[in-house]
Short mmCIF file of C-alpha atoms in Angstrom, two decimals:
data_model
loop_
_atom_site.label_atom_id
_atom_site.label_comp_id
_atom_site.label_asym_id
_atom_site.label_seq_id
_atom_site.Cartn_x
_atom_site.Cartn_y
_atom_site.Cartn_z
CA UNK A 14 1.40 -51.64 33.39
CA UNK A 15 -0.47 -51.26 36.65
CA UNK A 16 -4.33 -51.42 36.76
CA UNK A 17 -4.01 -47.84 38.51
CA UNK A 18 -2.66 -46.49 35.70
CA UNK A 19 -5.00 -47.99 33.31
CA UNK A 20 -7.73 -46.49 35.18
CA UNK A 21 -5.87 -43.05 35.18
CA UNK A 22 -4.78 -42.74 31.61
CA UNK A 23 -8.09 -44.97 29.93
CA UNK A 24 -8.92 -41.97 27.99
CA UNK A 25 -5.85 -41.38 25.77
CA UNK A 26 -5.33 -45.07 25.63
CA UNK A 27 -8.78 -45.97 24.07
CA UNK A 28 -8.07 -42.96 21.71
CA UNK A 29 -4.87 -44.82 20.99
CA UNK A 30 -6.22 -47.71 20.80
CA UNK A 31 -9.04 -46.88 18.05
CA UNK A 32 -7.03 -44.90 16.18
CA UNK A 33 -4.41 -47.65 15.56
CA UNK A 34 -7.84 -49.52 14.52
CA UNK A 35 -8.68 -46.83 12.01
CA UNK A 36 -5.47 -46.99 10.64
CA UNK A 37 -5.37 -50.42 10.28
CA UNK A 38 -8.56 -50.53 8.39
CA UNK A 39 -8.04 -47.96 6.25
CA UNK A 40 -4.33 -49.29 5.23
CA UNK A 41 -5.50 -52.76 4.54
CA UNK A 42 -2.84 -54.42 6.52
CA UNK A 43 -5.46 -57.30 7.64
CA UNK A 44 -8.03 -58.53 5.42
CA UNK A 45 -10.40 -61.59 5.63
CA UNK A 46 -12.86 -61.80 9.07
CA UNK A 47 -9.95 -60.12 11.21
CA UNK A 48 -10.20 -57.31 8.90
CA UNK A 49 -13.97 -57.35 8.93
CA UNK A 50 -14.22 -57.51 12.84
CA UNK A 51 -12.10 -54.16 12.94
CA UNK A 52 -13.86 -52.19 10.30
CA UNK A 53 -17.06 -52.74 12.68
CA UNK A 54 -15.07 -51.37 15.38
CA UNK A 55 -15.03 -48.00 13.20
CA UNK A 56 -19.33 -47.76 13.91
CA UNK A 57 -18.89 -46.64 17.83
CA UNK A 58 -15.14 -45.66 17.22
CA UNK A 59 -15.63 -41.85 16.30
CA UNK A 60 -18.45 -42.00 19.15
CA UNK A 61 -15.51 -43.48 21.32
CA UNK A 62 -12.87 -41.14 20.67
CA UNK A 63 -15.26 -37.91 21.12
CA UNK A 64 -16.36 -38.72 24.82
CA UNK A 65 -12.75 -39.22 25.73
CA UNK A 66 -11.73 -36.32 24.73
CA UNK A 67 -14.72 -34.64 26.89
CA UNK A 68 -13.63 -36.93 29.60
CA UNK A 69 -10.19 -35.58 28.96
CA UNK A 70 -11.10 -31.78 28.91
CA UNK A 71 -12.90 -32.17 32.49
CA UNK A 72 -10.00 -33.79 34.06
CA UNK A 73 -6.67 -32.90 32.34
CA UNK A 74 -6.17 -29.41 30.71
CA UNK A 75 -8.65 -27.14 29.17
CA UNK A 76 -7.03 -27.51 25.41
CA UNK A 77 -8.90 -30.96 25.05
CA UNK A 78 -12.25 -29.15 25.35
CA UNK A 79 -11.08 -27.46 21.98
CA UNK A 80 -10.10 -30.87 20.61
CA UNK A 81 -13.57 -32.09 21.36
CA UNK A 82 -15.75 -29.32 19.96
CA UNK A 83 -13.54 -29.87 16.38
CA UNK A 84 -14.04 -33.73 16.85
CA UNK A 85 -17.70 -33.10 17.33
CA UNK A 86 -17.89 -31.07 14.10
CA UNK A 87 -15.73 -33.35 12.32
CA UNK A 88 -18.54 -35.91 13.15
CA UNK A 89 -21.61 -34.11 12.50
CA UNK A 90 -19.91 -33.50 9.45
CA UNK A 91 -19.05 -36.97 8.57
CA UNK A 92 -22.72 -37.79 9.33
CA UNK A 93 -23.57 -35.00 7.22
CA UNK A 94 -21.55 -36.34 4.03
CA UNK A 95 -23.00 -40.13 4.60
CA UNK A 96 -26.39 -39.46 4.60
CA UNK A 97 -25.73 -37.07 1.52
CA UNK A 98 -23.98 -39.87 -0.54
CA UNK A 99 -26.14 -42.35 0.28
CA UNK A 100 -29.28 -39.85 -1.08
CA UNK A 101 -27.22 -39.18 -4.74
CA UNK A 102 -26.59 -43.22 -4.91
CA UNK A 103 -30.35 -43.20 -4.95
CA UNK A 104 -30.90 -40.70 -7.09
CA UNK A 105 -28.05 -41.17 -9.66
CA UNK A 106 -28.85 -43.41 -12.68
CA UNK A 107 -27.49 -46.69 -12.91
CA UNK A 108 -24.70 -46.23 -16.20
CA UNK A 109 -23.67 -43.44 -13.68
CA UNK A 110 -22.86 -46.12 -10.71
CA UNK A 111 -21.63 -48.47 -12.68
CA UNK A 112 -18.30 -46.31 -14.00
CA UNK A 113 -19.92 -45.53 -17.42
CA UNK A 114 -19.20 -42.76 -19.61
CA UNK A 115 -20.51 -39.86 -18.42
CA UNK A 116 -23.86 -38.65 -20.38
CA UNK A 117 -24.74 -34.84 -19.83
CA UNK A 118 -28.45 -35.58 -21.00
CA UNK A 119 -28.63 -38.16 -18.22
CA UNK A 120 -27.54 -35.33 -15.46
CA UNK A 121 -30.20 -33.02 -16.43
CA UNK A 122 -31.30 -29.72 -14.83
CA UNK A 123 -33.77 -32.23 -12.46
CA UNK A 124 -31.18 -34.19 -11.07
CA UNK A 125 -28.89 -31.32 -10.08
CA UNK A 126 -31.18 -29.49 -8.75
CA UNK A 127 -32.47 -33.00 -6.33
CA UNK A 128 -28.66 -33.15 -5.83
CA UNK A 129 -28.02 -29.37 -4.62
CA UNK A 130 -31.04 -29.66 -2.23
CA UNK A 131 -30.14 -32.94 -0.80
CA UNK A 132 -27.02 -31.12 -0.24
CA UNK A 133 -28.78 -28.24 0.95
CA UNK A 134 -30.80 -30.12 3.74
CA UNK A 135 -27.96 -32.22 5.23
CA UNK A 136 -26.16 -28.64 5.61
CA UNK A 137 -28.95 -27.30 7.19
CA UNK A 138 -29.76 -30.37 9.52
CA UNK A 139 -26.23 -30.47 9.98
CA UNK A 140 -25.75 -26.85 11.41
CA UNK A 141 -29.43 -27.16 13.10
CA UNK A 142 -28.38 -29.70 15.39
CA UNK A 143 -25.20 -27.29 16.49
CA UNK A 144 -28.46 -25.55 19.01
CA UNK A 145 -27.00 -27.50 21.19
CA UNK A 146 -24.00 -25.40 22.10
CA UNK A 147 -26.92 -22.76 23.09
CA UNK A 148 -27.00 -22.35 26.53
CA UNK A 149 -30.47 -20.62 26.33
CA UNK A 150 -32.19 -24.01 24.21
CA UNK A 151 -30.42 -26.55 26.92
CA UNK A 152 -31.61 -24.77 29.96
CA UNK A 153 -35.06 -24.64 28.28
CA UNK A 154 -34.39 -28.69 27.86
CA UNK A 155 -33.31 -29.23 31.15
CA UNK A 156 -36.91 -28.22 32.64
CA UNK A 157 -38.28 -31.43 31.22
CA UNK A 158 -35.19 -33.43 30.49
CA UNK A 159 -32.95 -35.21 33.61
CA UNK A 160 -29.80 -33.75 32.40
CA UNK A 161 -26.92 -30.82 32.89
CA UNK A 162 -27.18 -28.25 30.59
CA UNK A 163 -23.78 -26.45 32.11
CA UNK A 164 -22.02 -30.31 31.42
CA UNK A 165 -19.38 -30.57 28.37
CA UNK A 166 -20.17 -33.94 28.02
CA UNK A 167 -24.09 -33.32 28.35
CA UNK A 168 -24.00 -30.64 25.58
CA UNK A 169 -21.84 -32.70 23.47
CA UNK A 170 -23.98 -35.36 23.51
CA UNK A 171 -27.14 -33.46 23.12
CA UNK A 172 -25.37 -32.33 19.54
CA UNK A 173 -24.50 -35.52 18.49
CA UNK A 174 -28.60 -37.18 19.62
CA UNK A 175 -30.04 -33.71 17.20
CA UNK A 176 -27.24 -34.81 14.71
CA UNK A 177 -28.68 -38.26 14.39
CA UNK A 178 -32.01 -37.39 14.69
CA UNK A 179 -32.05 -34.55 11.66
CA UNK A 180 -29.75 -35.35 8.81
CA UNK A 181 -30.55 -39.33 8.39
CA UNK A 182 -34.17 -38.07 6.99
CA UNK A 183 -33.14 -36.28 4.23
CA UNK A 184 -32.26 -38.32 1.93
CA UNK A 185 -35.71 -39.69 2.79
CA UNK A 186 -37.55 -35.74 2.40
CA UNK A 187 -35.69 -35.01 -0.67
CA UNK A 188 -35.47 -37.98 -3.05
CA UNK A 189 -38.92 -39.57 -1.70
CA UNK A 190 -37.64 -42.86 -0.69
CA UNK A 191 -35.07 -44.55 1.31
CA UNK A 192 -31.69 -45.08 -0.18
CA UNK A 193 -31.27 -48.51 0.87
CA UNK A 194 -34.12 -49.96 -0.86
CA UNK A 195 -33.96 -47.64 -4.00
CA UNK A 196 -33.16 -49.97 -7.49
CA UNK A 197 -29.12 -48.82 -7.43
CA UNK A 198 -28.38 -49.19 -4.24
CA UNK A 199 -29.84 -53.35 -4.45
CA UNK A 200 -28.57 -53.74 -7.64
CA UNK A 201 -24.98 -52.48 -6.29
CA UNK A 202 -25.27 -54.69 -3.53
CA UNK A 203 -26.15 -57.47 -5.67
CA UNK A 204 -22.91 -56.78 -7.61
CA UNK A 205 -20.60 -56.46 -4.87
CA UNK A 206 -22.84 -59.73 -3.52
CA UNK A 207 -22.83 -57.98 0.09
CA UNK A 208 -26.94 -58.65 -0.30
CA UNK A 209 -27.14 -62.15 -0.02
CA UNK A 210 -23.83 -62.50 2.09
CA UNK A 211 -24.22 -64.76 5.17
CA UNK A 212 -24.34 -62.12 8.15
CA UNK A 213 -23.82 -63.95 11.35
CA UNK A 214 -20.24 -62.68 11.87
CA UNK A 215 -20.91 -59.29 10.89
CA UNK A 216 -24.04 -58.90 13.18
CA UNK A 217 -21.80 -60.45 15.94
CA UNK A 218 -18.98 -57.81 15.85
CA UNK A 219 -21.25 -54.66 15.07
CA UNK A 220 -23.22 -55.85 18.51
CA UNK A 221 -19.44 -56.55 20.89
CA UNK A 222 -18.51 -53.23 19.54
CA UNK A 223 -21.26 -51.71 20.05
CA UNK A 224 -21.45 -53.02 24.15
CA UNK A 225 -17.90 -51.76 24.52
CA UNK A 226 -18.34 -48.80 23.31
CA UNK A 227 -21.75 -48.20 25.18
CA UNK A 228 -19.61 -48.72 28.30
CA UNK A 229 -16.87 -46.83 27.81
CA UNK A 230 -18.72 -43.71 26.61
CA UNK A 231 -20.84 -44.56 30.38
CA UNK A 232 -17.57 -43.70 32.13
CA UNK A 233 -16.49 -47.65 32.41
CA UNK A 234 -12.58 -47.94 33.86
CA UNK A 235 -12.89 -43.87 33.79
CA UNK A 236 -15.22 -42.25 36.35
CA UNK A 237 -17.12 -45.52 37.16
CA UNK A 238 -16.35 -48.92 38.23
CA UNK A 239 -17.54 -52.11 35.71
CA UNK A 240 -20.14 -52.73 38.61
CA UNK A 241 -21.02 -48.91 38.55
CA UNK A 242 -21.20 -48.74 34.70
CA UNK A 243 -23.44 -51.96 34.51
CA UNK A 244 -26.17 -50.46 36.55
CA UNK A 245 -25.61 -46.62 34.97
CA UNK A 246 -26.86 -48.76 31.67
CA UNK A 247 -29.35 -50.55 33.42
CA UNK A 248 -27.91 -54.10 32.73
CA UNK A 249 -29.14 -56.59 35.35
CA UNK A 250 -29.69 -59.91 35.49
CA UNK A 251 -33.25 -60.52 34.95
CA UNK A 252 -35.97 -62.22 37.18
CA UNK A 253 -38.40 -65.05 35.44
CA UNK A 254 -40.90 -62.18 35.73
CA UNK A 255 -39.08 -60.14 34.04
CA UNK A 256 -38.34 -62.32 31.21
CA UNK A 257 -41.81 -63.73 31.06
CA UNK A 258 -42.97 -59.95 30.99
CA UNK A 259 -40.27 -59.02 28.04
CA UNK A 260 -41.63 -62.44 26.08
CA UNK A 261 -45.24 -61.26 26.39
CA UNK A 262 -44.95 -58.25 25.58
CA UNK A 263 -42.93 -58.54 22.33
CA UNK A 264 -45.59 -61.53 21.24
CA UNK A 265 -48.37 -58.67 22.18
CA UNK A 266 -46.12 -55.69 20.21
CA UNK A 267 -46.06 -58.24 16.95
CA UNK A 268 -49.96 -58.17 17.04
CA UNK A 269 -50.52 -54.62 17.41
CA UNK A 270 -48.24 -53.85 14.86
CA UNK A 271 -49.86 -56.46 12.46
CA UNK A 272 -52.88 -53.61 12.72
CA UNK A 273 -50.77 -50.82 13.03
CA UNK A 274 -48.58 -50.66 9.84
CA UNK A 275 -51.28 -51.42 7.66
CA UNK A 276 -53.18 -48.71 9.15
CA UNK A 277 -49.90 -46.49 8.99
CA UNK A 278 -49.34 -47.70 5.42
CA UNK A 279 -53.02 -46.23 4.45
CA UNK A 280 -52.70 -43.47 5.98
CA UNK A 281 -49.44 -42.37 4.86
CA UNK A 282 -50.14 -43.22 1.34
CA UNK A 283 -53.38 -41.30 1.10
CA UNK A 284 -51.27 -38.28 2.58
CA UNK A 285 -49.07 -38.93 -0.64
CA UNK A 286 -46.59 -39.88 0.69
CA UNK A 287 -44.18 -42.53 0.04
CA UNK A 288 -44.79 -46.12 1.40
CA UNK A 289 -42.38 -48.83 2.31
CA UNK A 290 -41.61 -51.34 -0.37
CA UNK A 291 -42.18 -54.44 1.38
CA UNK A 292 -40.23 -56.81 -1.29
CA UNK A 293 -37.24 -54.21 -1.36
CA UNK A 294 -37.35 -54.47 3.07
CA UNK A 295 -37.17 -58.61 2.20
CA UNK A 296 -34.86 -58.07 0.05
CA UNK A 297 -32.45 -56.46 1.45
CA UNK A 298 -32.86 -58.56 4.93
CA UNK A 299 -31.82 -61.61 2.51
CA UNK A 300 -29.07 -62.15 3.55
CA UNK A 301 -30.23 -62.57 7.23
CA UNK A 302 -32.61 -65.07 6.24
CA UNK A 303 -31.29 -68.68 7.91
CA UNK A 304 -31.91 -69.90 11.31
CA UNK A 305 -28.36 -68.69 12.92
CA UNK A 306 -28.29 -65.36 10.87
CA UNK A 307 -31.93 -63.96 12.42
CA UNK A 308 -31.47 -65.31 16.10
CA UNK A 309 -28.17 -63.45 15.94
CA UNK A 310 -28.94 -60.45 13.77
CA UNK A 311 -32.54 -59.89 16.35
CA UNK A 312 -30.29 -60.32 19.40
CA UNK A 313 -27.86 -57.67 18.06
CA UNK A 314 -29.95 -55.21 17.23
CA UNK A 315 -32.16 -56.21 20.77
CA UNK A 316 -29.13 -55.47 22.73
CA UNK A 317 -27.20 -53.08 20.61
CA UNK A 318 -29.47 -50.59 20.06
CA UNK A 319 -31.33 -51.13 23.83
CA UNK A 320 -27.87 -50.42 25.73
CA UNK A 321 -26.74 -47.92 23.18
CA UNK A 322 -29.95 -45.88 22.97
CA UNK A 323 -32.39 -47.05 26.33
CA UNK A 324 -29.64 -47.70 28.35
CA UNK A 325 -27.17 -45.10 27.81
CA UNK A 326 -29.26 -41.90 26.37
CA UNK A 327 -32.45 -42.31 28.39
CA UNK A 328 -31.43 -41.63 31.57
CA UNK A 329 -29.88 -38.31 30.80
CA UNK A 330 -32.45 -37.44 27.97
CA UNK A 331 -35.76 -38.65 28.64
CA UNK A 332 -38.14 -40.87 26.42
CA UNK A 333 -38.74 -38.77 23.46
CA UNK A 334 -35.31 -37.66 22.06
CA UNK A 335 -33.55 -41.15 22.08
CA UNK A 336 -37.05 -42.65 20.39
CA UNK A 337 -36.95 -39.66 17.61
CA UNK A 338 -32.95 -40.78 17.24
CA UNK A 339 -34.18 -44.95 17.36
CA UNK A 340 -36.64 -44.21 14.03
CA UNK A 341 -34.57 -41.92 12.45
CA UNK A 342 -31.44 -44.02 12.53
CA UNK A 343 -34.10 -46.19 10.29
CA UNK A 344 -34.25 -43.54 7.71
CA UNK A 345 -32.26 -44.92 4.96
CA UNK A 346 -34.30 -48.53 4.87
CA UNK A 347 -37.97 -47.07 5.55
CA UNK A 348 -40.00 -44.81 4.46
CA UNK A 349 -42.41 -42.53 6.68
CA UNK A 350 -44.70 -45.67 7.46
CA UNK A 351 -41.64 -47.32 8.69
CA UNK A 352 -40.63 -44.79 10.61
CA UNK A 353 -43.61 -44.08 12.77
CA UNK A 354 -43.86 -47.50 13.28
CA UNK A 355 -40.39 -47.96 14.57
CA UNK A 356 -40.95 -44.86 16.93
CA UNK A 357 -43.87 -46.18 18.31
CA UNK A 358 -41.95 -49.45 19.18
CA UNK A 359 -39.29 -47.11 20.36
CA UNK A 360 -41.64 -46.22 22.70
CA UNK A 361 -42.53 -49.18 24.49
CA UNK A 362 -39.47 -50.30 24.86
CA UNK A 363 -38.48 -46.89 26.46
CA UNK A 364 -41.29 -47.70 29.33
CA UNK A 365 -40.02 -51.14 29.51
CA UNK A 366 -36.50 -49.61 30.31
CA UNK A 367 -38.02 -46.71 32.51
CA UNK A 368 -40.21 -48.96 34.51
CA UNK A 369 -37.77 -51.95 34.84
CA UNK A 370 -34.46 -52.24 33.39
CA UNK A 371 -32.58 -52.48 29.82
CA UNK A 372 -32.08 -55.57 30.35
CA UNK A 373 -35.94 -56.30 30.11
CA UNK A 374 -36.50 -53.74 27.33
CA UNK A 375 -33.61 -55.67 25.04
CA UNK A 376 -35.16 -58.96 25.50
CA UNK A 377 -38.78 -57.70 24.20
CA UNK A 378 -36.97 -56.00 21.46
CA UNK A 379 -35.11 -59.27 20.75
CA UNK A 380 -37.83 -61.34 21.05
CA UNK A 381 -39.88 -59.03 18.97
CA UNK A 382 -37.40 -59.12 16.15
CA UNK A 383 -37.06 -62.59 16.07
CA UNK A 384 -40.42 -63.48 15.60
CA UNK A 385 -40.50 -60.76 12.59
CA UNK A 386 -37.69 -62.23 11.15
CA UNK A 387 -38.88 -65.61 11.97
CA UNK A 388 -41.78 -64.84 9.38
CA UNK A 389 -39.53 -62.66 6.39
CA UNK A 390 -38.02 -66.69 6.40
CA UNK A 391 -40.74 -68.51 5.92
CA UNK A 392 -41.87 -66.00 3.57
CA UNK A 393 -44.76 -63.84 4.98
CA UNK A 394 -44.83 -60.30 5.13
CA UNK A 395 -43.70 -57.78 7.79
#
């Protein structure tokens, strides 16, 4: 198989190729950390599959552009039905979880009703986010934001960003709390023992899927070269400036903050709002806790979610939009304290991309992890 026709086909052959993943996964064939390494393939798979088919209906015949607009649903859909299931494990009580017998006091009129408007507002989040097909609300973008409203793959990925930046709250806005740090979701974690499981590996293959799909979806092998794709995502090799720069600045970030959320935590609480549980946040980072699970787990989400989000959405859709999308892809482990928070950082890392590179921006995000995690282990607050 010639490199030429690699480069020509790419597209149907990284569909192939994660769909034989998907099937795999979802068959069982391969268990143990083979089977694990795949199933974190499935995070930027669906993301995967959706730009080649955009890539596909620019260049090959105008049927793929329907293929894409029903993959896109299919996703906003799927994201849709996550962030709803997550809300009613939060809500539901515990006998409910745990496979016992059904008690129709238990379900009462409350509960349905929390259930039927968390269902409610992922629909409507869901079919908000669809404003991007409007040509009249991206041209209206596109006088502040760097991109093509009249692209396929521009407008599909402005749907997707509005997607991920509206349904992942409501879980949050309806049930008044997070669902990964409500009492069922732990104590089914604790069950399954998935808590306090070692996650080195894990971290490692959500982050290598996570850079190959970021490159792919940036046109890698497709319309750009490696070389080309590397500097569309802002990955350079860094100068000693630079690092020192990313260093100080993450040390400086960790002692704002250390004002900041407490501030943010006061604030939000005397708006009545909900706070975040700190011991539920160290809890459920347990199983990160060791020396080799938070240098990897900080460098994964450092570089994962800079390349993913600062390198590959910024450039195309400005500072604001990809840091909305950063906090509110916290929305299940935060509450509204958290969130701001996490926006805020969103933004200084976006002027650390827009000023120097993602490269630079991933190490202060790394580095500014690391030292938060570095204190969850030897038990201080974050």
């Amino acid at each position: 198989m010639s490199l030429e026709f690699c480069r020509r086909h790419a597209p149907e052959l990284l569909i192939a190729f994660f769909g034989l993943i998907f099937l795999v996964v979802i068959s069982g064939a391969v268990g143990g950390e083979a089977g694990a390494f795949l199933t974190s393939a499935l995070n930027v798979a669906f993301f995967v599959v959706l730009a080649m088919l955009v890539y596909l209906a620019g260049d090959r015949h105008p049927a793929f552009r329907w293929a894409a607009g029903a993959w896109l649903l299919v996703l906003v859909a799927g994201l849709a039905f996550t962030a709803a299931g997550m809300g009613v494990i939060a809500i539901m009580p515990a006998e409910v979880l745990e496979g016992g017998e059904f008690d129709p006091e238990t379900f009462d009129l409350a509960l349905a009703a929390e259930v039927a408007l968390l269902l409610l507002g992922v629909s409507i989040a869901g079919f908000a986010s669809l404003i991007g097909f409007s040509r009249w609300f991206r041209g209206w973008l596109a006088r502040y934001l760097p991109f093509d409203p009249d692209s396929l793959l521009h407008t599909v990925a402005l749907v997707v960003i509005l997607a991920m930046i509206l349904i992942p709250p409501v879980p949050l806005l309806v049930t008044g709390g997070p669902p990964f740090l409500s009492p069922q979701f732990l104590d089914l974690l604790l069950e399954s023992g998935d808590l306090l499981a070692d996650t080195v590996t894990l971290n490692a293959y959500t982050l290598f899927w996570t850079l190959i799909g970021s490159f792919f979806i940036a046109g890698a092998c497709i319309r750009r070269t490696p070389r080309q794709t590397l500097e569309r995502l802002g990955l350079v090799r860094p100068t000693g400036k630079e690092v020192a720069l990313a260093v100080a600045a993450a040390l400086a970030l960790v002692l704002v903050f250390s004002f900041i959320d407490p501030a943010l935590s006061a604030l939000v609480d005397w708006l009545g709002l909900p706070v975040t549980d700190e011991d539920a946040v160290n809890l459920l980072f347990a199983g990160s806790l060791t020396l080799p699970g938070i240098i990897v787990a900080s460098i994964a989400a450092g570089f994962g979610e800079e390349v993913g989000i600062r390198g590959l959405l910024q450039p195309r859709f400005g500072i604001l939009l990809p840091a909305l999308l950063f906090a509110s892809l916290h929305a299940f482990q935060y509450s509204w304290d958290g969130l701001i928070s996490v926006f805020l950082a969103g933004l200084v890392f976006a002027y650390i991309r827009r000023y120097s590179n993602t490269t630079t921006s991933a190490i202060t995000h790394t580095v500014y992890d690391l030292v938060l995690f570095s204190m969850l282990m030897v038990g201080m607050s974050i």
